[in-house]
Short mmCIF file of C-alpha atoms in Angstrom, two decimals:
data_model
loop_
_atom_site.label_atom_id
_atom_site.label_comp_id
_atom_site.label_asym_id
_atom_site.label_seq_id
_atom_site.Cartn_x
_atom_site.Cartn_y
_atom_site.Cartn_z
CA UNK A 1293 30.85 6.81 4.97
CA UNK A 1294 28.48 7.93 2.26
CA UNK A 1295 25.51 8.42 4.59
CA UNK A 1296 27.04 11.19 6.71
CA UNK A 1297 24.17 12.86 8.57
CA UNK A 1298 23.59 16.52 9.32
CA UNK A 1299 25.39 16.23 12.64
CA UNK A 1300 28.71 15.28 11.05
CA UNK A 1301 28.21 17.97 8.41
CA UNK A 1302 27.88 20.56 11.16
CA UNK A 1303 30.99 19.24 12.86
CA UNK A 1304 32.93 19.54 9.64
CA UNK A 1305 31.84 23.15 9.17
CA UNK A 1306 32.75 24.08 12.75
CA UNK A 1307 36.31 22.83 12.51
CA UNK A 1308 36.88 23.73 8.86
CA UNK A 1309 38.13 27.21 9.79
CA UNK A 1310 41.17 26.05 11.73
CA UNK A 1311 42.05 22.57 10.48
CA UNK A 1312 45.75 22.94 11.29
CA UNK A 1313 45.07 23.84 14.92
CA UNK A 1314 42.55 21.07 15.46
CA UNK A 1315 44.92 18.59 13.86
CA UNK A 1316 47.75 19.77 16.14
CA UNK A 1317 45.54 19.24 19.19
CA UNK A 1318 45.49 15.56 18.27
CA UNK A 1319 48.97 15.13 16.85
CA UNK A 1320 50.96 16.76 19.69
CA UNK A 1321 49.70 14.44 22.49
CA UNK A 1322 49.94 11.49 20.11
CA UNK A 1323 53.60 12.26 19.36
CA UNK A 1324 54.25 12.71 23.08
CA UNK A 1325 52.66 9.32 23.71
CA UNK A 1326 54.93 7.66 21.14
CA UNK A 1327 57.94 9.46 22.60
CA UNK A 1328 57.17 8.25 26.11
CA UNK A 1329 57.34 4.64 24.93
CA UNK A 1330 60.07 4.90 22.29
CA UNK A 1331 62.65 7.09 24.08
CA UNK A 1332 63.47 4.62 26.90
CA UNK A 1333 63.78 1.79 24.37
CA UNK A 1334 66.04 4.00 22.26
CA UNK A 1335 68.10 4.80 25.34
CA UNK A 1336 68.53 1.09 26.01
CA UNK A 1337 69.66 0.47 22.43
CA UNK A 1338 72.04 3.45 22.34
CA UNK A 1339 73.73 2.75 25.70
CA UNK A 1340 74.40 -0.88 24.81
CA UNK A 1341 77.99 -1.76 23.97
CA UNK A 1342 77.14 -3.55 20.70
CA UNK A 1343 80.76 -4.32 19.77
CA UNK A 1344 81.19 -6.44 22.90
CA UNK A 1345 77.60 -7.65 23.22
CA UNK A 1346 78.68 -11.27 22.85
CA UNK A 1347 81.20 -10.95 25.66
CA UNK A 1348 78.66 -9.23 27.95
CA UNK A 1349 76.07 -11.90 27.15
CA UNK A 1350 78.52 -14.54 28.34
CA UNK A 1351 78.83 -12.87 31.76
CA UNK A 1352 78.06 -15.51 34.40
CA UNK A 1353 74.86 -13.74 35.50
CA UNK A 1354 73.18 -13.89 32.08
CA UNK A 1355 72.62 -17.48 30.94
CA UNK A 1356 71.35 -19.02 34.22
CA UNK A 1357 68.83 -16.16 34.47
CA UNK A 1358 67.57 -16.60 30.90
CA UNK A 1359 67.36 -20.38 31.31
CA UNK A 1360 65.43 -20.06 34.57
CA UNK A 1361 63.12 -17.43 33.10
CA UNK A 1362 62.32 -19.55 30.04
CA UNK A 1363 61.80 -22.70 32.12
CA UNK A 1364 59.59 -21.10 34.76
CA UNK A 1365 57.49 -19.05 32.32
CA UNK A 1366 56.79 -22.13 30.18
CA UNK A 1367 55.66 -24.06 33.28
CA UNK A 1368 53.57 -21.05 34.29
CA UNK A 1369 51.81 -20.91 30.92
CA UNK A 1370 51.14 -24.67 31.06
CA UNK A 1371 49.66 -24.26 34.55
CA UNK A 1372 47.52 -21.37 33.31
CA UNK A 1373 46.27 -23.53 30.42
CA UNK A 1374 45.50 -26.59 32.53
CA UNK A 1375 43.88 -24.72 35.44
CA UNK A 1376 42.68 -21.53 33.83
CA UNK A 1377 40.92 -22.85 30.73
CA UNK A 1378 38.23 -24.84 32.60
CA UNK A 1379 37.67 -21.88 34.92
CA UNK A 1380 37.33 -19.52 31.96
CA UNK A 1381 34.78 -21.87 30.36
CA UNK A 1382 32.72 -22.19 33.56
CA UNK A 1383 32.76 -18.40 34.04
CA UNK A 1384 31.84 -17.81 30.41
CA UNK A 1385 28.72 -19.97 30.74
CA UNK A 1386 27.71 -18.83 34.26
CA UNK A 1387 25.56 -15.81 35.04
CA UNK A 1388 24.96 -16.10 38.79
CA UNK A 1389 26.19 -13.91 41.60
CA UNK A 1390 28.89 -16.45 42.45
CA UNK A 1391 30.37 -16.10 38.97
CA UNK A 1392 30.40 -12.31 39.30
CA UNK A 1393 32.23 -12.59 42.62
CA UNK A 1394 34.68 -15.15 41.30
CA UNK A 1395 35.44 -12.96 38.31
CA UNK A 1396 36.11 -10.00 40.63
CA UNK A 1397 38.35 -12.03 42.95
CA UNK A 1398 40.30 -13.49 40.03
CA UNK A 1399 40.96 -9.95 38.76
CA UNK A 1400 42.53 -8.71 42.02
CA UNK A 1401 46.13 -9.74 41.15
CA UNK A 1402 45.85 -7.64 37.98
CA UNK A 1403 45.58 -4.42 40.02
CA UNK A 1404 47.51 -5.55 43.11
CA UNK A 1405 51.09 -4.24 43.37
CA UNK A 1406 53.26 -7.32 42.72
CA UNK A 1407 55.24 -6.81 45.94
CA UNK A 1408 51.99 -7.06 47.87
CA UNK A 1409 51.29 -10.26 45.93
CA UNK A 1410 54.66 -11.56 47.14
CA UNK A 1411 53.78 -10.76 50.75
CA UNK A 1412 50.42 -12.48 50.31
CA UNK A 1413 52.17 -15.55 48.90
CA UNK A 1414 54.48 -15.62 51.94
CA UNK A 1415 51.47 -15.43 54.26
CA UNK A 1416 49.97 -18.45 52.44
CA UNK A 1417 52.94 -20.64 51.50
CA UNK A 1418 55.75 -19.30 53.72
CA UNK A 1419 57.19 -21.35 56.56
CA UNK A 1420 54.72 -19.72 58.94
CA UNK A 1421 51.98 -19.44 56.31
CA UNK A 1422 48.44 -20.69 56.18
CA UNK A 1423 49.38 -23.71 54.04
CA UNK A 1424 53.16 -23.50 54.37
CA UNK A 1425 53.36 -24.29 58.09
CA UNK A 1426 51.26 -27.50 58.05
CA UNK A 1427 53.04 -28.68 54.89
CA UNK A 1428 56.45 -28.02 56.46
CA UNK A 1429 55.45 -29.86 59.63
CA UNK A 1430 53.95 -32.82 57.79
CA UNK A 1431 56.37 -33.28 54.89
CA UNK A 1432 59.40 -31.13 55.78
CA UNK A 1433 58.96 -29.26 52.52
CA UNK A 1434 59.22 -25.48 52.36
CA UNK A 1435 58.43 -23.51 49.21
CA UNK A 1436 60.16 -20.11 49.48
CA UNK A 1437 63.58 -19.80 47.81
CA UNK A 1438 62.83 -22.60 45.30
CA UNK A 1439 62.10 -22.50 41.54
CA UNK A 1440 58.60 -23.74 42.45
CA UNK A 1441 58.12 -20.50 44.37
CA UNK A 1442 59.12 -18.57 41.24
CA UNK A 1443 56.46 -20.44 39.27
CA UNK A 1444 53.86 -19.91 42.00
CA UNK A 1445 54.55 -16.15 42.00
CA UNK A 1446 54.29 -16.03 38.21
CA UNK A 1447 51.06 -18.05 38.16
CA UNK A 1448 49.57 -15.75 40.81
CA UNK A 1449 50.18 -12.64 38.72
CA UNK A 1450 49.52 -14.04 35.24
CA UNK A 1451 46.59 -16.47 35.71
CA UNK A 1452 44.03 -13.60 35.89
CA UNK A 1453 45.21 -12.25 32.53
CA UNK A 1454 44.82 -15.70 31.00
CA UNK A 1455 41.38 -16.36 32.49
CA UNK A 1456 40.01 -12.94 31.50
CA UNK A 1457 41.25 -13.24 27.92
CA UNK A 1458 40.05 -16.82 27.44
CA UNK A 1459 36.71 -16.17 29.10
CA UNK A 1460 36.11 -13.31 26.64
CA UNK A 1461 36.87 -15.61 23.72
CA UNK A 1462 34.63 -18.39 25.06
CA UNK A 1463 31.73 -16.01 25.65
CA UNK A 1464 31.91 -15.18 21.97
CA UNK A 1465 31.33 -18.86 21.12
CA UNK A 1466 27.63 -19.20 20.24
CA UNK A 1467 25.84 -21.02 23.06
CA UNK A 1468 23.75 -22.89 20.46
CA UNK A 1469 26.83 -25.00 19.64
CA UNK A 1470 26.78 -26.28 23.26
CA UNK A 1471 23.09 -27.06 22.95
CA UNK A 1472 23.58 -28.94 19.69
CA UNK A 1473 26.49 -30.90 21.16
CA UNK A 1474 24.35 -31.77 24.19
CA UNK A 1475 21.41 -32.96 22.05
CA UNK A 1476 23.85 -35.16 20.16
CA UNK A 1477 24.74 -36.77 23.50
CA UNK A 1478 28.05 -35.06 24.27
CA UNK A 1479 28.97 -34.74 27.98
CA UNK A 1480 29.88 -31.28 29.34
CA UNK A 1481 33.55 -32.31 29.35
CA UNK A 1482 33.35 -33.46 25.73
CA UNK A 1483 31.56 -30.25 24.75
CA UNK A 1484 34.37 -28.30 26.39
CA UNK A 1485 37.23 -30.20 24.75
CA UNK A 1486 35.66 -30.74 21.31
CA UNK A 1487 33.53 -27.60 20.82
CA UNK A 1488 34.46 -24.71 23.09
CA UNK A 1489 38.23 -25.17 23.11
CA UNK A 1490 38.73 -25.40 19.32
CA UNK A 1491 36.36 -22.48 18.67
CA UNK A 1492 38.11 -20.32 21.29
CA UNK A 1493 41.62 -21.38 20.22
CA UNK A 1494 42.73 -17.87 19.08
CA UNK A 1495 41.64 -16.47 22.45
CA UNK A 1496 43.50 -19.26 24.26
CA UNK A 1497 46.67 -18.44 22.32
CA UNK A 1498 46.45 -14.70 22.96
CA UNK A 1499 45.64 -15.36 26.63
CA UNK A 1500 48.67 -17.62 26.87
CA UNK A 1501 50.81 -14.93 25.25
CA UNK A 1502 49.58 -12.32 27.75
CA UNK A 1503 50.19 -14.67 30.68
CA UNK A 1504 53.66 -15.49 29.36
CA UNK A 1505 54.60 -11.83 28.92
CA UNK A 1506 53.37 -10.97 32.41
CA UNK A 1507 55.25 -13.94 33.89
CA UNK A 1508 58.46 -13.02 32.04
CA UNK A 1509 58.39 -9.49 33.45
CA UNK A 1510 57.52 -10.57 37.00
CA UNK A 1511 59.78 -8.90 39.58
CA UNK A 1512 58.10 -7.79 42.80
CA UNK A 1513 56.29 -10.96 43.82
CA UNK A 1514 59.28 -13.10 42.83
CA UNK A 1515 61.93 -11.23 44.82
CA UNK A 1516 59.62 -11.02 47.83
CA UNK A 1517 58.44 -14.63 47.85
CA UNK A 1518 61.16 -16.61 46.08
CA UNK A 1519 64.21 -14.51 46.90
CA UNK A 1520 67.13 -13.92 44.60
CA UNK A 1521 69.71 -16.65 44.01
CA UNK A 1522 71.54 -17.18 40.72
CA UNK A 1523 70.44 -20.33 38.89
CA UNK A 1524 67.67 -21.15 41.36
CA UNK A 1525 65.35 -18.17 41.80
CA UNK A 1526 67.10 -15.30 40.00
CA UNK A 1527 64.98 -14.76 36.89
CA UNK A 1528 66.06 -12.39 34.11
CA UNK A 1529 64.38 -9.24 35.54
CA UNK A 1530 65.99 -9.87 38.96
CA UNK A 1531 69.34 -10.46 37.30
CA UNK A 1532 69.02 -7.17 35.40
CA UNK A 1533 68.30 -5.30 38.64
CA UNK A 1534 71.18 -6.88 40.57
CA UNK A 1535 73.69 -6.81 37.69
CA UNK A 1536 73.04 -3.10 37.22
CA UNK A 1537 74.93 -2.60 40.52
CA UNK A 1538 78.00 -4.63 39.64
CA UNK A 1539 78.15 -5.09 35.85
CA UNK A 1540 75.93 -2.52 34.08
CA UNK A 1541 76.93 -3.73 30.61
CA UNK A 1542 75.85 -7.29 31.46
CA UNK A 1543 72.55 -5.84 32.71
CA UNK A 1544 72.12 -3.96 29.43
CA UNK A 1545 73.01 -7.06 27.39
CA UNK A 1546 70.46 -9.11 29.33
CA UNK A 1547 67.89 -6.34 28.81
CA UNK A 1548 68.56 -6.43 25.07
CA UNK A 1549 68.13 -10.22 25.08
CA UNK A 1550 64.77 -9.91 26.87
CA UNK A 1551 63.69 -7.15 24.49
CA UNK A 1552 64.59 -9.34 21.51
CA UNK A 1553 62.68 -12.35 22.87
CA UNK A 1554 59.63 -10.21 23.64
CA UNK A 1555 59.59 -8.58 20.19
CA UNK A 1556 60.06 -11.97 18.55
CA UNK A 1557 57.10 -13.50 20.40
CA UNK A 1558 54.95 -10.43 19.72
CA UNK A 1559 55.87 -10.64 16.01
CA UNK A 1560 55.03 -14.34 15.77
CA UNK A 1561 51.67 -13.79 17.46
CA UNK A 1562 50.80 -10.81 15.27
CA UNK A 1563 51.51 -12.83 12.17
CA UNK A 1564 49.67 -15.95 13.20
CA UNK A 1565 46.80 -15.25 15.55
CA UNK A 1566 46.47 -11.67 16.72
CA UNK A 1567 45.62 -9.89 13.50
CA UNK B 380 35.77 -9.47 18.34
CA UNK B 381 34.77 -9.61 22.01
CA UNK B 382 37.87 -11.61 22.70
CA UNK B 383 40.02 -8.91 21.20
CA UNK B 384 38.33 -6.20 23.27
CA UNK B 385 38.88 -8.25 26.40
CA UNK B 386 42.51 -8.73 25.45
CA UNK B 387 42.94 -5.00 24.94
CA UNK B 388 41.46 -4.27 28.35
CA UNK B 389 43.75 -6.84 29.90
CA UNK B 390 46.81 -5.34 28.19
CA UNK B 391 45.87 -1.96 29.61
CA UNK B 392 45.63 -3.47 33.07
CA UNK B 393 48.98 -5.17 32.51
CA UNK B 394 50.59 -1.80 31.90
CA UNK B 395 49.12 -0.57 35.19
CA UNK B 396 50.25 -3.62 37.07
CA UNK B 397 53.77 -3.36 35.70
CA UNK B 398 54.20 0.28 36.59
CA UNK B 399 53.06 -0.53 40.09
CA UNK B 400 56.16 -2.65 40.50
CA UNK B 401 58.87 -0.30 41.67
CA UNK B 402 61.80 -1.82 43.53
CA UNK B 403 63.34 1.40 44.82
CA UNK B 404 62.63 2.00 48.46
CA UNK B 405 62.12 5.54 49.59
CA UNK B 406 60.75 7.20 52.62
CA UNK B 407 59.64 10.79 52.96
CA UNK B 408 59.36 12.16 56.42
CA UNK B 409 56.21 14.21 56.73
CA UNK B 410 56.63 17.79 55.66
CA UNK B 411 57.39 20.14 58.52
CA UNK B 412 54.72 22.35 60.04
CA UNK B 413 55.74 25.04 57.56
CA UNK B 414 55.57 27.84 60.09
CA UNK B 415 57.29 30.98 58.97
CA UNK B 416 59.54 33.14 61.10
CA UNK B 417 62.36 30.58 61.35
CA UNK B 418 65.65 31.83 59.95
CA UNK B 419 65.96 28.69 57.85
CA UNK B 420 63.81 27.31 55.10
CA UNK B 421 64.14 24.91 52.21
CA UNK B 422 64.46 21.19 51.61
CA UNK B 423 67.33 18.83 52.34
CA UNK B 424 67.35 15.62 50.30
CA UNK B 425 69.29 12.76 51.89
CA UNK B 426 70.02 9.44 50.20
CA UNK B 427 71.32 6.95 52.75
CA UNK B 428 72.26 3.30 53.21
CA UNK B 429 69.29 1.15 54.23
CA UNK B 430 70.99 0.35 57.56
CA UNK B 431 70.70 4.03 58.55
CA UNK B 432 66.89 4.02 58.23
CA UNK B 433 65.94 4.27 61.91
CA UNK B 434 68.51 6.78 63.29
CA UNK B 435 68.32 9.11 60.25
CA UNK B 436 64.52 9.12 60.31
CA UNK B 437 64.59 10.06 64.00
CA UNK B 438 67.25 12.74 63.48
CA UNK B 439 65.36 14.22 60.51
CA UNK B 440 62.17 14.44 62.55
CA UNK B 441 64.04 16.12 65.38
CA UNK B 442 65.66 18.55 62.94
CA UNK B 443 62.32 19.44 61.36
CA UNK B 444 60.85 20.12 64.77
CA UNK B 445 63.74 22.44 65.64
CA UNK B 446 63.65 24.16 62.21
CA UNK B 447 59.98 24.41 61.22
CA UNK B 448 60.75 25.90 57.80
CA UNK B 449 62.95 23.04 56.65
CA UNK B 450 61.81 19.76 55.14
CA UNK B 451 64.15 16.78 55.19
CA UNK B 452 63.43 14.22 52.49
CA UNK B 453 64.95 10.78 53.07
CA UNK B 454 65.55 7.98 50.57
CA UNK B 455 66.95 4.63 51.69
CA UNK B 456 68.35 1.76 49.66
CA UNK B 457 71.55 -0.12 49.02
CA UNK B 458 74.53 2.24 49.01
CA UNK B 459 75.48 0.91 45.57
CA UNK B 460 72.08 1.63 44.02
CA UNK B 461 71.91 5.11 45.56
CA UNK B 462 75.44 6.04 44.38
CA UNK B 463 74.48 4.94 40.87
CA UNK B 464 71.27 6.97 41.03
CA UNK B 465 73.28 10.05 42.05
CA UNK B 466 75.71 9.41 39.18
CA UNK B 467 72.67 9.24 36.82
CA UNK B 468 71.45 12.60 38.11
CA UNK B 469 69.20 11.82 41.08
CA UNK B 470 68.81 14.98 43.16
CA UNK B 471 70.61 14.61 46.50
CA UNK B 472 72.18 17.06 48.94
CA UNK B 473 73.67 14.47 51.28
CA UNK B 474 74.70 10.87 50.66
CA UNK B 475 75.54 8.45 53.46
CA UNK B 476 77.04 5.14 52.42
CA UNK B 477 77.71 1.88 54.25
CA UNK B 478 81.43 1.40 53.78
CA UNK B 479 83.56 3.37 51.37
CA UNK B 480 83.48 1.12 48.30
CA UNK B 481 80.31 2.69 46.87
CA UNK B 482 81.95 6.15 46.89
CA UNK B 483 83.87 5.13 43.76
CA UNK B 484 80.56 5.08 41.85
CA UNK B 485 79.89 8.76 42.57
CA UNK B 486 80.77 11.25 39.84
CA UNK B 487 84.27 12.73 40.31
CA UNK B 488 82.97 16.18 41.25
CA UNK B 489 80.75 14.74 44.02
CA UNK B 490 83.41 13.18 46.23
CA UNK B 491 84.72 16.34 47.83
CA UNK B 492 83.50 16.89 51.35
CA UNK B 493 83.38 13.54 53.16
CA UNK B 494 83.04 13.06 56.94
CA UNK B 495 82.72 9.68 58.70
CA UNK B 496 79.59 9.61 60.87
CA UNK B 497 79.56 6.03 62.19
CA UNK B 498 80.96 2.52 61.96
CA UNK B 499 79.22 -0.83 61.88
CA UNK B 500 80.07 -4.51 62.18
CA UNK B 501 78.52 -7.70 60.83
CA UNK B 502 76.27 -9.84 63.02
CA UNK B 503 74.18 -12.98 62.58
CA UNK B 504 70.42 -12.52 62.91
CA UNK B 505 68.08 -15.46 63.53
CA UNK B 506 64.35 -15.65 64.26
CA UNK B 507 63.66 -15.20 68.01
CA UNK B 508 62.92 -18.93 68.46
CA UNK B 509 66.17 -19.82 66.65
CA UNK B 510 64.85 -22.84 64.68
CA UNK B 511 68.33 -23.58 63.27
CA UNK B 512 70.17 -23.49 66.63
CA UNK B 513 72.78 -20.97 65.56
CA UNK B 514 75.36 -20.05 68.22
CA UNK B 515 78.38 -19.13 66.09
CA UNK B 516 79.51 -18.39 62.55
CA UNK B 517 80.72 -22.00 62.28
CA UNK B 518 77.14 -23.23 62.85
CA UNK B 519 76.18 -21.62 59.53
CA UNK B 520 78.03 -24.42 57.74
CA UNK B 521 75.09 -26.75 58.51
CA UNK B 522 73.63 -27.59 55.06
CA UNK B 523 70.12 -27.87 56.56
CA UNK B 524 70.10 -24.18 57.47
CA UNK B 525 68.55 -21.68 55.06
CA UNK B 526 70.89 -18.66 55.14
CA UNK B 527 70.14 -15.32 53.47
CA UNK B 528 72.83 -12.78 52.58
CA UNK B 529 72.88 -9.41 50.82
CA UNK B 530 73.79 -9.41 47.12
CA UNK B 531 77.53 -9.49 46.36
CA UNK B 532 77.28 -6.05 44.77
CA UNK B 533 76.02 -4.20 47.87
CA UNK B 534 78.22 -3.40 50.92
CA UNK B 535 76.53 -5.78 53.38
CA UNK B 536 76.93 -8.65 50.87
CA UNK B 537 80.62 -7.96 50.36
CA UNK B 538 81.08 -7.69 54.14
CA UNK B 539 79.18 -10.98 54.69
CA UNK B 540 81.33 -12.75 52.09
CA UNK B 541 84.46 -11.45 53.84
CA UNK B 542 83.26 -12.69 57.25
CA UNK B 543 82.42 -16.15 55.85
CA UNK B 544 85.76 -16.26 54.04
CA UNK B 545 87.70 -15.40 57.21
CA UNK B 546 85.76 -17.97 59.21
CA UNK B 547 86.24 -20.55 56.46
CA UNK B 548 82.52 -21.30 56.39
CA UNK B 549 80.42 -22.10 53.31
CA UNK B 550 76.74 -21.87 54.25
CA UNK B 551 73.68 -23.06 52.33
CA UNK B 552 72.66 -19.67 50.91
CA UNK B 553 69.08 -19.56 49.61
CA UNK B 554 68.86 -15.91 48.59
CA UNK B 555 70.99 -12.80 48.06
CA UNK B 556 68.78 -9.81 48.74
CA UNK B 557 69.01 -6.33 47.24
CA UNK B 558 69.76 -4.50 50.50
CA UNK B 559 70.30 -5.19 54.20
CA UNK B 560 66.69 -4.48 55.23
CA UNK B 561 65.34 -6.96 52.66
CA UNK B 562 67.84 -9.50 54.03
CA UNK B 563 66.73 -8.90 57.61
CA UNK B 564 63.05 -9.16 56.59
CA UNK B 565 63.54 -12.76 55.47
CA UNK B 566 64.55 -13.57 59.06
CA UNK B 567 61.86 -11.46 60.79
CA UNK B 568 59.26 -13.25 58.64
CA UNK B 569 60.76 -16.57 59.72
CA UNK B 570 61.48 -17.70 56.16
CA UNK B 571 65.23 -18.02 56.75
CA UNK B 572 67.11 -19.62 59.68
CA UNK B 573 69.86 -17.01 59.69
CA UNK B 574 71.09 -13.93 57.89
CA UNK B 575 74.28 -11.90 58.00
CA UNK B 576 73.33 -8.26 58.59
CA UNK B 577 74.81 -5.33 60.52
CA UNK B 578 74.89 -5.12 64.30
CA UNK B 579 72.74 -1.96 64.05
CA UNK B 580 70.02 -3.90 62.18
CA UNK B 581 69.85 -6.45 64.99
CA UNK B 582 69.58 -3.62 67.53
CA UNK B 583 66.94 -1.83 65.41
CA UNK B 584 64.82 -4.97 65.00
CA UNK B 585 64.45 -5.33 68.77
CA UNK B 586 62.60 -8.50 69.78
CA UNK B 587 61.84 -9.46 66.18
CA UNK B 588 65.24 -11.14 65.78
CA UNK B 589 67.97 -12.68 67.90
CA UNK B 590 71.55 -11.58 67.36
CA UNK B 591 74.64 -13.79 67.41
CA UNK B 592 77.85 -11.79 67.52
CA UNK B 593 80.71 -12.47 65.15
CA UNK B 594 84.13 -12.49 66.92
CA UNK B 595 86.40 -9.57 66.04
CA UNK B 596 88.93 -11.86 64.32
CA UNK B 597 86.36 -12.88 61.72
CA UNK B 598 84.49 -9.59 61.61
CA UNK B 599 84.87 -6.53 59.42
CA UNK B 600 84.27 -2.90 60.38
CA UNK B 601 82.60 -0.60 57.87
CA UNK B 602 82.94 3.16 58.06
CA UNK B 603 79.89 5.23 57.08
CA UNK B 604 81.01 8.38 55.23
CA UNK B 605 78.65 11.33 54.84
CA UNK B 606 79.17 13.09 51.49
CA UNK B 607 78.01 16.69 51.17
CA UNK B 608 76.84 17.35 47.61
CA UNK B 609 75.42 20.88 48.12
CA UNK B 610 76.46 23.97 50.07
CA UNK B 611 73.10 25.50 50.98
CA UNK B 612 72.87 26.60 54.65
CA UNK B 613 70.12 24.10 55.55
CA UNK B 614 72.22 21.27 54.06
CA UNK B 615 75.30 22.29 56.02
CA UNK B 616 73.18 22.61 59.16
CA UNK B 617 71.64 19.13 58.85
CA UNK B 618 75.06 17.65 58.06
CA UNK B 619 76.27 19.46 61.17
CA UNK B 620 73.60 17.72 63.25
CA UNK B 621 74.66 14.30 61.92
CA UNK B 622 78.30 14.91 62.88
CA UNK B 623 77.47 16.59 66.21
CA UNK B 624 77.56 14.81 69.59
CA UNK B 625 73.73 14.62 69.44
CA UNK B 626 73.91 12.91 66.06
CA UNK B 627 76.59 10.51 67.28
CA UNK B 628 74.44 9.73 70.31
CA UNK B 629 71.43 8.89 68.12
CA UNK B 630 73.59 6.67 65.92
CA UNK B 631 75.23 4.82 68.80
CA UNK B 632 71.82 4.35 70.46
CA UNK B 633 70.75 2.69 67.19
CA UNK B 634 73.61 0.20 67.47
CA UNK B 635 76.31 1.95 65.42
CA UNK B 636 79.86 2.43 66.67
CA UNK B 637 81.19 5.97 67.05
CA UNK B 638 83.26 7.07 64.04
#
């Protein structure tokens, strides 16, 4: 900055005497912060039995868990897109008290402990739940312990992330584009699909990535609401937790696989959309 | 630009939400009154099988009342998980396991002083209204029943598998839970028609579940060893209470068999 004012000049003079100390005051906590994140990842990499990784990855617990995790998280992201995008658009263009309340309610799962989310899901969709009991009595269908329950738990925890991210992107779309589209005779639905959605596409992609990452890591709500059964409701994080008791190397191998998938997705998004 | 800020905020919240998800169960009995003048002081940390939750909590409270300077900290979970946590360095003075299989996971220098404090058997638990009409182990073969068991890797899961194997029954299992209390919860919430848990869990749950006994021929008996990992006087004293007639009485009242 060439137009540094007198205030910044004073600041420079005040700290000029002990630059090393003032630098250390910033660098030490920063290094500690990096260490807090990197050390556990390093531990994971160092404790893994790389020579036999292939054998551990073929342990019976691994593949069904990865397949279920990929399947359910993809369905979850699709559900977020189909249900969450219109909501994000309506919230982005609404200013009333209702919108403020809706926004607050939709944010609750972000701060709610996932296990509590799982209990809440049971109270709604369980056999004795608000919706679950009438549905069971009418159709003989019960949700807990099914892959659908896994998806429901993941949607519950990840939809808020998607809606918040996409709403932010859609707010940034100039409202005059809507007005122009409307004067040209476009319906609200057409304005949404042809104007808002394309302009907010980067936000939609990053919202989908956030929702996917949150769904992939989901543990508490899933084990509480959907249970834990290999191939049906045991997602990769559940499999890691259970395998740690019986086959720690398989748990580590599965952890490495999840780490690799996460880094890969993060890398793709950085390169394409999240610059 | 706004979108990116929103995304950053959301990522921050995600970190919070993820750290809030902690599967380990632990309970900490309230710190003692802290009055001085008692000959004993200090803290006893006990890691115990989930099935011991009720009797150990009661015994710890009683012990703290009798020894105001001593705090007993209790952690409950699957015996397997707790043994692994001790092997990874979790601080523990006493470890009580369901069955003896999990003892193999303890570090070699931590297996020394072992005393059996109780025994337990497997029992079927159903919701009080018994929606699946379960009267015997054989009834669990009904494919329309949703049956919940403990995970194969924890003692109650291994015991349940053994019971089903002896009875020659293959139930429709919908979930394998991480410890016996999580398994029982699926029945108390009414989400499962039946679960295989310990007799003591059925006793501890009171009216919340209905128990169906497993005949001795099909059943297994698990011994609960108490492992002493420290020699401090307050640790020895609390271990002494658990192995005393008063401790045995509390355990049998909770549905355990005498050792």
